Amino acid sequence: MNKVVANAEAAINDIQDGSVIMFGGFGLCGIPENCIKALVKKGTKNLTCISNNAGVDDFGIGLMLYQRQVKKMVSSYVGENAEFERQMLSGELEVELIPQGTLATRCMAAGYGMPAIYTPAGVGTEVADGKEVRNFNGKDYLLEYAFNADFAIIKAWKGDTDGNLIYHETARNFNPLMAMAGKVTIAEVEELVKPGELDPNYIHTPGIYIHRIFQGVNYEKRIENKTVRKRNV
Amino acid sequence: MPLTKEQIAQRIARELKDGYYVNLGIGIPTLVANYIPVGVNVVLQSENGLLGMGPFPFEGEEDPDLINAGKQTITTIPGSVFFDSAMSFGMIRAGKVNLTVLGAMEVSDEGDIANWKIPGKMVKGMGGAMDLVASAKNIIVAMMHTNPKGESKLLPKCSLPLTGVKCVKKVVSDLAVLDVTTDGFKLLERAPGVSVDEIRNKTIGRLIIDGEVPEIIFN
């Protein structure tokens, strides 16, 4: 079994128009930069993207939005992307905004083989429209279904050729959840090593969930909101 | 004088208790971290996957892999821990986070909150706010008492799409500190030099004024 592919182009080569794809990352932190660029280059269209955010105008998923490759976004927060907001308000882009914890847990449910979960997030709001409400121990909860994604595209820090993965700092976010949730999961990593080089105690995602892996190149790791403090003189 | 944003944060910081795990939202709530009282140890939770959020980095030491929920560059401190988004909202849902501070566009006198959408105009999304308000035991809202047009943001009923129902426990605005009770907003403190009448005029929701209302004192 060989999971290693040469590069992002090879990893995403069979993704067809109309696919449902999960993208790991929070803001621009921990996003699969290489695969996004490859999808932009390939021009795959009518995509449904499940991702916490939609990138910014000129980076991340924003690049795909700019080329009108996205039919529908499923996200929790899209505030940093003017083109996204324009397409959404004009009705060109279908958008499903869902609570961030619900997004994470619907990924988790898919990865754990559970069809649905109950969460209190959104009870009494428009998020609850059309959803089953059930009361447990005096509190209302919404029934939310596990995602069903054709592909999950994620980014890890280190990986081995068996697909075992370790994430770095807050670049972990949705990546391990989506890794478990895709029918086909593609992992791009900053450093690809041989099996045995990663300590089994510190592996976050077992390779069983990973179908394709490659070492990415030229990570830009753009910072969305650089905030610093002054040194005391 | 109405409170500045810094003073709103300073006042909210007095609600922190030793040992609290606290989630601070974007905007004024983030400033609360600058005023944690001496001797009070709290652990800041950032819902993108961090407990033990440290201060902003020094110039040149920013790490793109290390951000908070507002996508600001941050640092860790001894004892910090990273985790995935499901665990992050798991600890929120399970009530492990003691206090949530967040901003709002509107709050109702029953504790409903609206802060994620203005239909047809602004749709940024709810992010983690709906999860936080649905599960946190103690929710404090930090906000301006009125909108830029001068209209009250403390209402009998929210006009904007809701983020959560009957969840806000306290409001600290630029004019006042108010508890949300079953009978409406109870005025606890007022900004220095701001009269009870002014607060009454700028609060459309039910307002309870019980005796003398002290001014907030800043050192």
CSV table of C-alpha atoms in Angstrom, one decimal, chain A residues 122-224:
chain,number,residue,atom,x,y,z
A,122,GLY,CA,-28.6,27.3,18.1
A,123,VAL,CA,-31.7,26.3,20.0
A,124,GLY,CA,-34.2,29.1,19.7
A,125,THR,CA,-32.4,30.7,16.8
A,126,GLU,CA,-32.8,30.5,13.0
A,127,VAL,CA,-30.2,27.7,13.0
A,128,ALA,CA,-32.8,25.5,14.6
A,129,ASP,CA,-35.3,26.0,11.7
A,130,GLY,CA,-36.6,22.7,10.4
A,131,LYS,CA,-34.4,20.7,12.9
A,132,GLU,CA,-35.6,18.1,15.4
A,133,VAL,CA,-35.5,19.5,18.9
A,134,ARG,CA,-35.3,17.0,21.8
A,135,ASN,CA,-35.3,17.6,25.5
A,136,PHE,CA,-32.8,15.9,27.7
A,137,ASN,CA,-32.8,16.5,31.5
A,138,GLY,CA,-34.8,19.7,31.0
A,139,LYS,CA,-32.7,21.3,28.3
A,140,ASP,CA,-33.4,21.5,24.5
A,141,TYR,CA,-30.9,20.1,22.0
A,142,LEU,CA,-30.8,20.1,18.2
A,143,LEU,CA,-30.3,17.0,16.1
A,144,GLU,CA,-27.4,17.6,13.8
A,145,TYR,CA,-26.2,15.1,11.2
A,146,ALA,CA,-22.7,13.9,10.5
A,147,PHE,CA,-21.1,15.3,7.4
A,148,ASN,CA,-20.8,13.2,4.3
A,149,ALA,CA,-17.8,14.5,2.4
A,150,ASP,CA,-16.2,13.0,-0.7
A,151,PHE,CA,-12.8,14.3,0.2
A,152,ALA,CA,-11.1,15.8,3.2
A,153,ILE,CA,-8.0,17.9,2.5
A,154,ILE,CA,-5.9,18.6,5.5
A,155,LYS,CA,-2.6,20.0,6.6
A,156,ALA,CA,-0.3,18.6,9.3
A,157,TRP,CA,3.2,19.5,10.5
A,158,LYS,CA,4.9,16.1,10.3
A,159,GLY,CA,3.8,12.9,8.8
A,160,ASP,CA,5.2,9.5,7.9
A,161,THR,CA,4.7,7.6,4.7
A,162,ASP,CA,2.0,5.4,6.5
A,163,GLY,CA,0.0,8.5,7.0
A,164,ASN,CA,0.5,9.0,10.7
A,165,LEU,CA,0.3,12.7,11.5
A,166,ILE,CA,1.4,15.3,14.1
A,167,TYR,CA,0.0,18.8,14.1
A,168,HIS,CA,1.7,22.0,15.3
A,169,GLU,CA,0.2,24.4,17.9
A,170,THR,CA,-3.1,25.9,16.9
A,171,ALA,CA,-2.7,24.8,13.3
A,172,ARG,CA,-4.3,21.6,14.6
A,173,ASN,CA,-7.9,23.0,14.9
A,174,PHE,CA,-10.2,21.1,12.5
A,175,ASN,CA,-7.5,19.1,10.7
A,176,PRO,CA,-7.6,15.9,12.8
A,177,LEU,CA,-11.4,15.9,12.8
A,178,MET,CA,-11.7,16.3,9.1
A,179,ALA,CA,-8.9,13.8,8.6
A,180,MET,CA,-11.1,11.2,10.1
A,181,ALA,CA,-14.3,12.3,8.3
A,182,GLY,CA,-13.4,12.2,4.6
A,183,LYS,CA,-14.3,9.2,2.4
A,184,VAL,CA,-10.9,10.0,0.9
A,185,THR,CA,-8.5,12.0,3.0
A,186,ILE,CA,-5.5,13.9,1.5
A,187,ALA,CA,-2.8,15.1,3.9
A,188,GLU,CA,-0.1,17.6,3.0
A,189,VAL,CA,2.7,17.9,5.5
A,190,GLU,CA,5.7,20.2,6.1
A,191,GLU,CA,8.0,17.2,6.7
A,192,LEU,CA,7.4,13.7,5.5
A,193,VAL,CA,9.5,11.0,7.2
A,194,LYS,CA,9.8,7.2,7.3
A,195,PRO,CA,7.7,5.0,9.6
A,196,GLY,CA,9.3,4.8,13.0
A,197,GLU,CA,10.7,8.3,13.0
A,198,LEU,CA,7.6,9.7,14.7
A,199,ASP,CA,7.2,8.7,18.4
A,200,PRO,CA,4.0,6.7,18.5
A,201,ASN,CA,3.1,8.4,21.8
A,202,TYR,CA,2.8,11.7,20.1
A,203,ILE,CA,0.9,10.9,16.9
A,204,HIS,CA,-2.4,12.8,16.7
A,205,THR,CA,-3.9,11.1,13.7
A,206,PRO,CA,-3.4,7.4,13.0
A,207,GLY,CA,-2.5,6.6,9.4
A,208,ILE,CA,-5.6,4.4,9.0
A,209,TYR,CA,-7.6,7.6,8.2
A,210,ILE,CA,-5.1,8.9,5.5
A,211,HIS,CA,-5.3,7.8,1.9
A,212,ARG,CA,-2.8,10.1,0.3
A,213,ILE,CA,0.1,12.0,1.7
A,214,PHE,CA,2.8,14.3,0.3
A,215,GLN,CA,5.4,16.8,1.5
A,216,GLY,CA,4.2,20.3,0.6
A,217,VAL,CA,6.4,23.1,-0.7
A,218,ASN,CA,6.8,26.8,-0.3
A,219,TYR,CA,4.5,27.3,2.7
A,220,GLU,CA,3.6,30.9,2.9
A,221,LYS,CA,1.7,30.6,6.3
A,222,ARG,CA,0.3,34.1,5.9
A,223,ILE,CA,-0.7,35.8,9.1
A,224,GLU,CA,-4.2,37.3,9.1
